[in-house]
Amino acid sequence: MAHTQLKGIKILLVDDEPNILQFLELGLMNEGFEMQTAADGMTAVTAAKSFQPHIVILDVMMPGMDGFEVCRLLKKTEHVAIIMLTARDEVDDRVKGLTLGADDYVVKPFSFEELLARIHARIRNQFPNLLGEVTVGPFRIDDRRKEIAHHDRVLELSPTEYELLKFMVINHGLVLSKSVILDKVWGYDFGGEENIVEVYIRSLRDKLGDKEHRIIRTLRGAGYRVDAT
């Protein structure tokens, strides 16, 4: 599990199911986040004004004001990253949420590790100044020094290798396709070949001593996944 040195990163958790609310609140507090919860949409909108969260984890299906309306209102007035919680088969929900300004979504049921990875990704992308040193399993990422250590050994990385490994470690456990990696690390306007990803993955494996591909795993036809255990 990731342990992050945080500078007051605040999360507002919105869900009308008490069990989910309690479980996620405790888990995220243990990770070091400053937490506030709301069980309905109106309370969430009011809480956001006073609490001023960096991230809102927002359930779609709630009585009264649903998650879509909350998302629309918050994106109008608050500088906030919104992660929507959606039902498994509701593709329309995800499309609608993203259209209204949601930054990401997690499909129920989900693992706590997946949600945590997506939270870290939002922080990295939208609030990078709040993210100092992050430890994920045997990895330690120091964004100020642009250093990554593996089992306390600082790796000699080029700037691109650093960004690639950081992106994969922060999103550990998730399968990352070549196109997603190219978009997030090289930029959407990158005009080169997709096999550049393979070249850099090979270099990272060499530097990690990952001869058997147990740290950076290849999933045929899908992409790559970092196992941070």
mmCIF file of N, CA, C and O in Angstrom, residues 24-108:
data_model
loop_
_atom_site.group_PDB
_atom_site.id
_atom_site.type_symbol
_atom_site.label_atom_id
_atom_site.label_comp_id
_atom_site.label_asym_id
_atom_site.label_seq_id
_atom_site.Cartn_x
_atom_site.Cartn_y
_atom_site.Cartn_z
ATOM 1 N N LEU A 24 -14.295 3.614 3.341
ATOM 2 C CA LEU A 24 -13.376 4.452 2.565
ATOM 3 C C LEU A 24 -12.798 5.583 3.406
ATOM 4 O O LEU A 24 -11.615 5.931 3.265
ATOM 5 N N GLU A 25 -13.604 6.152 4.272
ATOM 6 C CA GLU A 25 -13.103 7.233 5.125
ATOM 7 C C GLU A 25 -11.953 6.744 6.006
ATOM 8 O O GLU A 25 -10.897 7.396 6.095
ATOM 9 N N LEU A 26 -12.124 5.592 6.652
ATOM 10 C CA LEU A 26 -11.075 5.048 7.514
ATOM 11 C C LEU A 26 -9.820 4.717 6.716
ATOM 12 O O LEU A 26 -8.697 5.023 7.128
ATOM 13 N N GLY A 27 -10.019 4.077 5.561
ATOM 14 C CA GLY A 27 -8.883 3.700 4.728
ATOM 15 C C GLY A 27 -8.089 4.904 4.263
ATOM 16 O O GLY A 27 -6.844 4.911 4.318
ATOM 17 N N LEU A 28 -8.778 5.943 3.819
ATOM 18 C CA LEU A 28 -8.097 7.129 3.292
ATOM 19 C C LEU A 28 -7.473 7.965 4.415
ATOM 20 O O LEU A 28 -6.417 8.572 4.225
ATOM 21 N N MET A 29 -8.104 7.979 5.582
ATOM 22 C CA MET A 29 -7.496 8.653 6.737
ATOM 23 C C MET A 29 -6.183 7.965 7.112
ATOM 24 O O MET A 29 -5.193 8.627 7.439
ATOM 25 N N ASN A 30 -6.179 6.629 7.052
ATOM 26 C CA ASN A 30 -4.955 5.880 7.349
ATOM 27 C C ASN A 30 -3.849 6.164 6.354
ATOM 28 O O ASN A 30 -2.662 6.019 6.678
ATOM 29 N N GLU A 31 -4.222 6.582 5.148
ATOM 30 C CA GLU A 31 -3.222 6.951 4.143
ATOM 31 C C GLU A 31 -2.680 8.364 4.368
ATOM 32 O O GLU A 31 -1.739 8.779 3.709
ATOM 33 N N GLY A 32 -3.307 9.086 5.286
ATOM 34 C CA GLY A 32 -2.810 10.423 5.609
ATOM 35 C C GLY A 32 -3.623 11.571 5.045
ATOM 36 O O GLY A 32 -3.256 12.738 5.203
ATOM 37 N N PHE A 33 -4.734 11.273 4.381
ATOM 38 C CA PHE A 33 -5.556 12.340 3.814
ATOM 39 C C PHE A 33 -6.429 12.985 4.888
ATOM 40 O O PHE A 33 -6.834 12.339 5.859
ATOM 41 N N GLU A 34 -6.737 14.261 4.691
ATOM 42 C CA GLU A 34 -7.698 14.961 5.545
ATOM 43 C C GLU A 34 -9.075 14.733 4.939
ATOM 44 O O GLU A 34 -9.299 15.053 3.765
ATOM 45 N N MET A 35 -9.990 14.170 5.727
ATOM 46 C CA MET A 35 -11.246 13.678 5.171
ATOM 47 C C MET A 35 -12.463 14.446 5.681
ATOM 48 O O MET A 35 -12.511 14.896 6.815
ATOM 49 N N GLN A 36 -13.470 14.540 4.800
ATOM 50 C CA GLN A 36 -14.812 14.951 5.205
ATOM 51 C C GLN A 36 -15.784 14.136 4.371
ATOM 52 O O GLN A 36 -15.491 13.779 3.224
ATOM 53 N N THR A 37 -16.946 13.813 4.936
ATOM 54 C CA THR A 37 -17.918 12.985 4.222
ATOM 55 C C THR A 37 -19.262 13.694 4.104
ATOM 56 O O THR A 37 -19.574 14.609 4.876
ATOM 57 N N ALA A 38 -20.026 13.250 3.106
ATOM 58 C CA ALA A 38 -21.394 13.731 2.925
ATOM 59 C C ALA A 38 -22.221 12.570 2.410
ATOM 60 O O ALA A 38 -21.748 11.771 1.592
ATOM 61 N N ALA A 39 -23.470 12.458 2.895
ATOM 62 C CA ALA A 39 -24.327 11.333 2.523
ATOM 63 C C ALA A 39 -25.361 11.702 1.456
ATOM 64 O O ALA A 39 -26.139 10.858 1.029
ATOM 65 N N ASP A 40 -25.363 12.966 1.019
ATOM 66 C CA ASP A 40 -26.289 13.373 -0.046
ATOM 67 C C ASP A 40 -25.698 14.557 -0.802
ATOM 68 O O ASP A 40 -24.733 15.197 -0.354
ATOM 69 N N GLY A 41 -26.291 14.843 -1.938
ATOM 70 C CA GLY A 41 -25.756 15.862 -2.835
ATOM 71 C C GLY A 41 -25.746 17.264 -2.274
ATOM 72 O O GLY A 41 -24.753 17.997 -2.403
ATOM 73 N N MET A 42 -26.848 17.695 -1.651
ATOM 74 C CA MET A 42 -26.931 19.055 -1.104
ATOM 75 C C MET A 42 -25.868 19.282 -0.038
ATOM 76 O O MET A 42 -25.202 20.321 -0.003
ATOM 77 N N THR A 43 -25.712 18.288 0.847
ATOM 78 C CA THR A 43 -24.690 18.382 1.895
ATOM 79 C C THR A 43 -23.299 18.472 1.273
ATOM 80 O O THR A 43 -22.434 19.215 1.740
ATOM 81 N N ALA A 44 -23.093 17.728 0.193
ATOM 82 C CA ALA A 44 -21.793 17.727 -0.480
ATOM 83 C C ALA A 44 -21.450 19.101 -1.042
ATOM 84 O O ALA A 44 -20.316 19.585 -0.889
ATOM 85 N N VAL A 45 -22.407 19.724 -1.691
ATOM 86 C CA VAL A 45 -22.170 21.052 -2.288
ATOM 87 C C VAL A 45 -21.844 22.075 -1.202
ATOM 88 O O VAL A 45 -20.922 22.881 -1.330
ATOM 89 N N THR A 46 -22.597 22.027 -0.101
ATOM 90 C CA THR A 46 -22.350 22.941 1.026
ATOM 91 C C THR A 46 -20.991 22.677 1.653
ATOM 92 O O THR A 46 -20.231 23.611 1.943
ATOM 93 N N ALA A 47 -20.672 21.388 1.859
ATOM 94 C CA ALA A 47 -19.407 21.016 2.486
ATOM 95 C C ALA A 47 -18.218 21.451 1.641
ATOM 96 O O ALA A 47 -17.187 21.876 2.165
ATOM 97 N N ALA A 48 -18.357 21.339 0.316
ATOM 98 C CA ALA A 48 -17.251 21.698 -0.574
ATOM 99 C C ALA A 48 -16.888 23.176 -0.450
ATOM 100 O O ALA A 48 -15.709 23.540 -0.538
ATOM 101 N N LYS A 49 -17.880 24.015 -0.217
ATOM 102 C CA LYS A 49 -17.611 25.464 -0.108
ATOM 103 C C LYS A 49 -16.773 25.787 1.116
ATOM 104 O O LYS A 49 -15.889 26.643 1.076
ATOM 105 N N SER A 50 -17.050 25.106 2.227
ATOM 106 C CA SER A 50 -16.312 25.411 3.459
ATOM 107 C C SER A 50 -15.031 24.588 3.578
ATOM 108 O O SER A 50 -13.996 25.085 4.014
ATOM 109 N N PHE A 51 -15.066 23.331 3.151
ATOM 110 C CA PHE A 51 -13.929 22.413 3.307
ATOM 111 C C PHE A 51 -12.863 22.625 2.229
ATOM 112 O O PHE A 51 -11.676 22.448 2.460
ATOM 113 N N GLN A 52 -13.325 23.037 1.045
ATOM 114 C CA GLN A 52 -12.452 23.269 -0.118
ATOM 115 C C GLN A 52 -11.526 22.066 -0.392
ATOM 116 O O GLN A 52 -10.302 22.178 -0.303
ATOM 117 N N PRO A 53 -12.124 20.934 -0.736
ATOM 118 C CA PRO A 53 -11.320 19.725 -0.984
ATOM 119 C C PRO A 53 -10.526 19.837 -2.278
ATOM 120 O O PRO A 53 -10.895 20.580 -3.191
ATOM 121 N N HIS A 54 -9.436 19.072 -2.335
ATOM 122 C CA HIS A 54 -8.691 18.951 -3.591
ATOM 123 C C HIS A 54 -9.351 17.903 -4.483
ATOM 124 O O HIS A 54 -9.370 18.042 -5.702
ATOM 125 N N ILE A 55 -9.874 16.852 -3.841
ATOM 126 C CA ILE A 55 -10.482 15.742 -4.581
ATOM 127 C C ILE A 55 -11.847 15.425 -3.994
ATOM 128 O O ILE A 55 -12.008 15.394 -2.771
ATOM 129 N N VAL A 56 -12.821 15.191 -4.867
ATOM 130 C CA VAL A 56 -14.146 14.727 -4.442
ATOM 131 C C VAL A 56 -14.370 13.346 -5.045
ATOM 132 O O VAL A 56 -14.236 13.156 -6.256
ATOM 133 N N ILE A 57 -14.655 12.369 -4.180
ATOM 134 C CA ILE A 57 -15.032 11.024 -4.628
ATOM 135 C C ILE A 57 -16.545 10.971 -4.539
ATOM 136 O O ILE A 57 -17.121 11.079 -3.448
ATOM 137 N N LEU A 58 -17.188 10.824 -5.684
ATOM 138 C CA LEU A 58 -18.612 11.142 -5.784
ATOM 139 C C LEU A 58 -19.415 9.994 -6.385
ATOM 140 O O LEU A 58 -19.202 9.603 -7.534
ATOM 141 N N ASP A 59 -20.345 9.444 -5.603
ATOM 142 C CA ASP A 59 -21.225 8.390 -6.097
ATOM 143 C C ASP A 59 -22.261 8.989 -7.041
ATOM 144 O O ASP A 59 -22.779 10.084 -6.798
ATOM 145 N N VAL A 60 -22.567 8.284 -8.128
ATOM 146 C CA VAL A 60 -23.558 8.773 -9.084
ATOM 147 C C VAL A 60 -24.974 8.652 -8.520
ATOM 148 O O VAL A 60 -25.754 9.608 -8.521
ATOM 149 N N MET A 61 -25.314 7.459 -8.018
ATOM 150 C CA MET A 61 -26.687 7.178 -7.621
ATOM 151 C C MET A 61 -26.954 7.589 -6.180
ATOM 152 O O MET A 61 -26.534 6.913 -5.243
ATOM 153 N N MET A 62 -27.626 8.723 -6.018
ATOM 154 C CA MET A 62 -28.016 9.190 -4.682
ATOM 155 C C MET A 62 -29.419 9.758 -4.764
ATOM 156 O O MET A 62 -29.810 10.314 -5.798
ATOM 157 N N PRO A 63 -30.192 9.643 -3.682
ATOM 158 C CA PRO A 63 -31.537 10.239 -3.687
ATOM 159 C C PRO A 63 -31.447 11.758 -3.700
ATOM 160 O O PRO A 63 -30.456 12.338 -3.247
ATOM 161 N N GLY A 64 -32.469 12.394 -4.256
ATOM 162 C CA GLY A 64 -32.450 13.860 -4.320
ATOM 163 C C GLY A 64 -31.506 14.307 -5.424
ATOM 164 O O GLY A 64 -31.638 13.910 -6.579
ATOM 165 N N MET A 65 -30.536 15.136 -5.064
ATOM 166 C CA MET A 65 -29.556 15.612 -6.037
ATOM 167 C C MET A 65 -28.537 14.510 -6.326
ATOM 168 O O MET A 65 -27.825 14.060 -5.437
ATOM 169 N N ASP A 66 -28.498 14.038 -7.579
ATOM 170 C CA ASP A 66 -27.589 12.937 -7.893
ATOM 171 C C ASP A 66 -26.157 13.432 -8.132
ATOM 172 O O ASP A 66 -25.876 14.640 -8.126
ATOM 173 N N GLY A 67 -25.248 12.479 -8.342
ATOM 174 C CA GLY A 67 -23.846 12.812 -8.505
ATOM 175 C C GLY A 67 -23.564 13.688 -9.713
ATOM 176 O O GLY A 67 -22.636 14.503 -9.694
ATOM 177 N N PHE A 68 -24.346 13.533 -10.773
ATOM 178 C CA PHE A 68 -24.145 14.351 -11.971
ATOM 179 C C PHE A 68 -24.366 15.833 -11.667
ATOM 180 O O PHE A 68 -23.587 16.698 -12.077
ATOM 181 N N GLU A 69 -25.447 16.126 -10.955
ATOM 182 C CA GLU A 69 -25.752 17.521 -10.624
ATOM 183 C C GLU A 69 -24.704 18.099 -9.678
ATOM 184 O O GLU A 69 -24.283 19.251 -9.814
ATOM 185 N N VAL A 70 -24.264 17.283 -8.718
ATOM 186 C CA VAL A 70 -23.210 17.723 -7.796
ATOM 187 C C VAL A 70 -21.936 18.036 -8.585
ATOM 188 O O VAL A 70 -21.288 19.068 -8.379
ATOM 189 N N CYS A 71 -21.577 17.150 -9.506
ATOM 190 C CA CYS A 71 -20.391 17.345 -10.346
ATOM 191 C C CYS A 71 -20.494 18.654 -11.130
ATOM 192 O O CYS A 71 -19.548 19.452 -11.166
ATOM 193 N N ARG A 72 -21.645 18.885 -11.743
ATOM 194 C CA ARG A 72 -21.848 20.088 -12.553
ATOM 195 C C ARG A 72 -21.686 21.354 -11.710
ATOM 196 O O ARG A 72 -21.005 22.306 -12.109
ATOM 197 N N LEU A 73 -22.286 21.347 -10.526
ATOM 198 C CA LEU A 73 -22.217 22.517 -9.650
ATOM 199 C C LEU A 73 -20.809 22.756 -9.124
ATOM 200 O O LEU A 73 -20.330 23.900 -9.093
ATOM 201 N N LEU A 74 -20.133 21.694 -8.718
ATOM 202 C CA LEU A 74 -18.788 21.853 -8.162
ATOM 203 C C LEU A 74 -17.801 22.331 -9.222
ATOM 204 O O LEU A 74 -16.927 23.152 -8.936
ATOM 205 N N LYS A 75 -17.928 21.822 -10.436
ATOM 206 C CA LYS A 75 -17.000 22.222 -11.492
ATOM 207 C C LYS A 75 -17.202 23.675 -11.916
ATOM 208 O O LYS A 75 -16.302 24.297 -12.474
ATOM 209 N N LYS A 76 -18.387 24.214 -11.624
ATOM 210 C CA LYS A 76 -18.656 25.624 -11.926
ATOM 211 C C LYS A 76 -17.903 26.553 -10.991
ATOM 212 O O LYS A 76 -17.463 27.629 -11.390
ATOM 213 N N THR A 77 -17.779 26.129 -9.722
ATOM 214 C CA THR A 77 -17.305 27.068 -8.695
ATOM 215 C C THR A 77 -16.018 26.652 -8.001
ATOM 216 O O THR A 77 -15.359 27.489 -7.388
ATOM 217 N N GLU A 78 -15.640 25.391 -8.055
ATOM 218 C CA GLU A 78 -14.502 24.924 -7.261
ATOM 219 C C GLU A 78 -13.370 24.404 -8.158
ATOM 220 O O GLU A 78 -13.627 23.814 -9.200
ATOM 221 N N HIS A 79 -12.130 24.625 -7.719
ATOM 222 C CA HIS A 79 -10.977 24.006 -8.383
ATOM 223 C C HIS A 79 -10.773 22.659 -7.703
ATOM 224 O O HIS A 79 -10.133 22.555 -6.661
ATOM 225 N N VAL A 80 -11.340 21.630 -8.308
ATOM 226 C CA VAL A 80 -11.388 20.334 -7.630
ATOM 227 C C VAL A 80 -11.302 19.210 -8.662
ATOM 228 O O VAL A 80 -11.760 19.358 -9.802
ATOM 229 N N ALA A 81 -10.667 18.097 -8.277
ATOM 230 C CA ALA A 81 -10.656 16.898 -9.113
ATOM 231 C C ALA A 81 -11.785 15.990 -8.646
ATOM 232 O O ALA A 81 -11.934 15.755 -7.446
ATOM 233 N N ILE A 82 -12.576 15.499 -9.583
ATOM 234 C CA ILE A 82 -13.732 14.671 -9.236
ATOM 235 C C ILE A 82 -13.559 13.263 -9.803
ATOM 236 O O ILE A 82 -13.328 13.087 -11.000
ATOM 237 N N ILE A 83 -13.657 12.274 -8.908
ATOM 238 C CA ILE A 83 -13.642 10.865 -9.302
ATOM 239 C C ILE A 83 -15.042 10.321 -9.052
ATOM 240 O O ILE A 83 -15.511 10.295 -7.915
ATOM 241 N N MET A 84 -15.723 9.902 -10.115
ATOM 242 C CA MET A 84 -17.085 9.395 -9.989
ATOM 243 C C MET A 84 -17.068 7.891 -9.697
ATOM 244 O O MET A 84 -16.216 7.157 -10.211
ATOM 245 N N LEU A 85 -18.005 7.442 -8.873
ATOM 246 C CA LEU A 85 -18.222 6.019 -8.623
ATOM 247 C C LEU A 85 -19.458 5.593 -9.404
ATOM 248 O O LEU A 85 -20.546 6.120 -9.174
ATOM 249 N N THR A 86 -19.279 4.668 -10.369
ATOM 250 C CA THR A 86 -20.390 4.298 -11.237
ATOM 251 C C THR A 86 -20.676 2.806 -11.172
ATOM 252 O O THR A 86 -19.832 2.020 -10.764
ATOM 253 N N ALA A 87 -21.890 2.441 -11.602
ATOM 254 C CA ALA A 87 -22.289 1.033 -11.634
ATOM 255 C C ALA A 87 -21.569 0.319 -12.779
ATOM 256 O O ALA A 87 -21.186 0.940 -13.766
ATOM 257 N N ARG A 88 -21.432 -0.988 -12.651
ATOM 258 C CA ARG A 88 -20.601 -1.774 -13.585
ATOM 259 C C ARG A 88 -21.012 -1.617 -15.047
ATOM 260 O O ARG A 88 -20.175 -1.442 -15.915
ATOM 261 N N ASP A 89 -22.293 -1.702 -15.337
ATOM 262 C CA ASP A 89 -22.726 -1.771 -16.735
ATOM 263 C C ASP A 89 -23.187 -0.430 -17.313
ATOM 264 O O ASP A 89 -23.643 -0.380 -18.451
ATOM 265 N N GLU A 90 -23.084 0.624 -16.535
ATOM 266 C CA GLU A 90 -23.650 1.895 -16.991
ATOM 267 C C GLU A 90 -22.609 2.741 -17.725
ATOM 268 O O GLU A 90 -22.077 3.713 -17.199
ATOM 269 N N VAL A 91 -22.333 2.379 -18.984
ATOM 270 C CA VAL A 91 -21.371 3.142 -19.791
ATOM 271 C C VAL A 91 -21.852 4.578 -19.963
ATOM 272 O O VAL A 91 -21.063 5.528 -19.927
ATOM 273 N N ASP A 92 -23.169 4.750 -20.140
ATOM 274 C CA ASP A 92 -23.729 6.100 -20.315
ATOM 275 C C ASP A 92 -23.415 6.987 -19.122
ATOM 276 O O ASP A 92 -23.188 8.186 -19.267
ATOM 277 N N ASP A 93 -23.434 6.404 -17.909
ATOM 278 C CA ASP A 93 -23.114 7.171 -16.705
ATOM 279 C C ASP A 93 -21.705 7.732 -16.782
ATOM 280 O O ASP A 93 -21.450 8.888 -16.440
ATOM 281 N N ARG A 94 -20.763 6.898 -17.232
ATOM 282 C CA ARG A 94 -19.373 7.328 -17.282
ATOM 283 C C ARG A 94 -19.185 8.438 -18.314
ATOM 284 O O ARG A 94 -18.507 9.424 -18.067
ATOM 285 N N VAL A 95 -19.821 8.249 -19.469
ATOM 286 C CA VAL A 95 -19.734 9.266 -20.521
ATOM 287 C C VAL A 95 -20.338 10.581 -20.037
ATOM 288 O O VAL A 95 -19.758 11.652 -20.217
ATOM 289 N N LYS A 96 -21.503 10.495 -19.407
ATOM 290 C CA LYS A 96 -22.179 11.701 -18.924
ATOM 291 C C LYS A 96 -21.340 12.412 -17.869
ATOM 292 O O LYS A 96 -21.195 13.636 -17.893
ATOM 293 N N GLY A 97 -20.763 11.627 -16.934
ATOM 294 C CA GLY A 97 -19.937 12.217 -15.887
ATOM 295 C C GLY A 97 -18.734 12.941 -16.457
ATOM 296 O O GLY A 97 -18.420 14.072 -16.065
ATOM 297 N N LEU A 98 -18.046 12.312 -17.407
ATOM 298 C CA LEU A 98 -16.872 12.942 -18.019
ATOM 299 C C LEU A 98 -17.269 14.188 -18.798
ATOM 300 O O LEU A 98 -16.540 15.186 -18.805
ATOM 301 N N THR A 99 -18.429 14.140 -19.437
ATOM 302 C CA THR A 99 -18.919 15.301 -20.187
ATOM 303 C C THR A 99 -19.183 16.481 -19.258
ATOM 304 O O THR A 99 -18.948 17.642 -19.619
ATOM 305 N N LEU A 100 -19.648 16.191 -18.044
ATOM 306 C CA LEU A 100 -19.947 17.253 -17.078
ATOM 307 C C LEU A 100 -18.704 17.757 -16.350
ATOM 308 O O LEU A 100 -18.787 18.662 -15.529
ATOM 309 N N GLY A 101 -17.551 17.157 -16.639
ATOM 310 C CA GLY A 101 -16.314 17.655 -16.039
ATOM 311 C C GLY A 101 -15.629 16.730 -15.071
ATOM 312 O O GLY A 101 -14.587 17.078 -14.502
ATOM 313 N N ALA A 102 -16.200 15.530 -14.840
ATOM 314 C CA ALA A 102 -15.519 14.571 -13.962
ATOM 315 C C ALA A 102 -14.144 14.241 -14.547
ATOM 316 O O ALA A 102 -13.967 14.199 -15.761
ATOM 317 N N ASP A 103 -13.164 14.033 -13.677
ATOM 318 C CA ASP A 103 -11.792 13.802 -14.124
ATOM 319 C C ASP A 103 -11.472 12.322 -14.276
ATOM 320 O O ASP A 103 -10.528 11.952 -14.989
ATOM 321 N N ASP A 104 -12.211 11.474 -13.607
ATOM 322 C CA ASP A 104 -11.965 10.035 -13.680
ATOM 323 C C ASP A 104 -13.185 9.330 -13.107
ATOM 324 O O ASP A 104 -14.078 9.965 -12.534
ATOM 325 N N TYR A 105 -13.237 8.024 -13.275
ATOM 326 C CA TYR A 105 -14.318 7.247 -12.669
ATOM 327 C C TYR A 105 -13.780 5.899 -12.236
ATOM 328 O O TYR A 105 -12.783 5.397 -12.756
ATOM 329 N N VAL A 106 -14.428 5.314 -11.245
ATOM 330 C CA VAL A 106 -14.112 3.975 -10.777
ATOM 331 C C VAL A 106 -15.411 3.180 -10.807
ATOM 332 O O VAL A 106 -16.453 3.662 -10.356
ATOM 333 N N VAL A 107 -15.342 1.969 -11.360
ATOM 334 C CA VAL A 107 -16.540 1.146 -11.508
ATOM 335 C C VAL A 107 -16.723 0.268 -10.271
ATOM 336 O O VAL A 107 -15.805 -0.423 -9.839
ATOM 337 N N LYS A 108 -17.917 0.311 -9.686
ATOM 338 C CA LYS A 108 -18.246 -0.554 -8.542
ATOM 339 C C LYS A 108 -18.511 -1.971 -9.023
ATOM 340 O O LYS A 108 -19.120 -2.146 -10.076
#
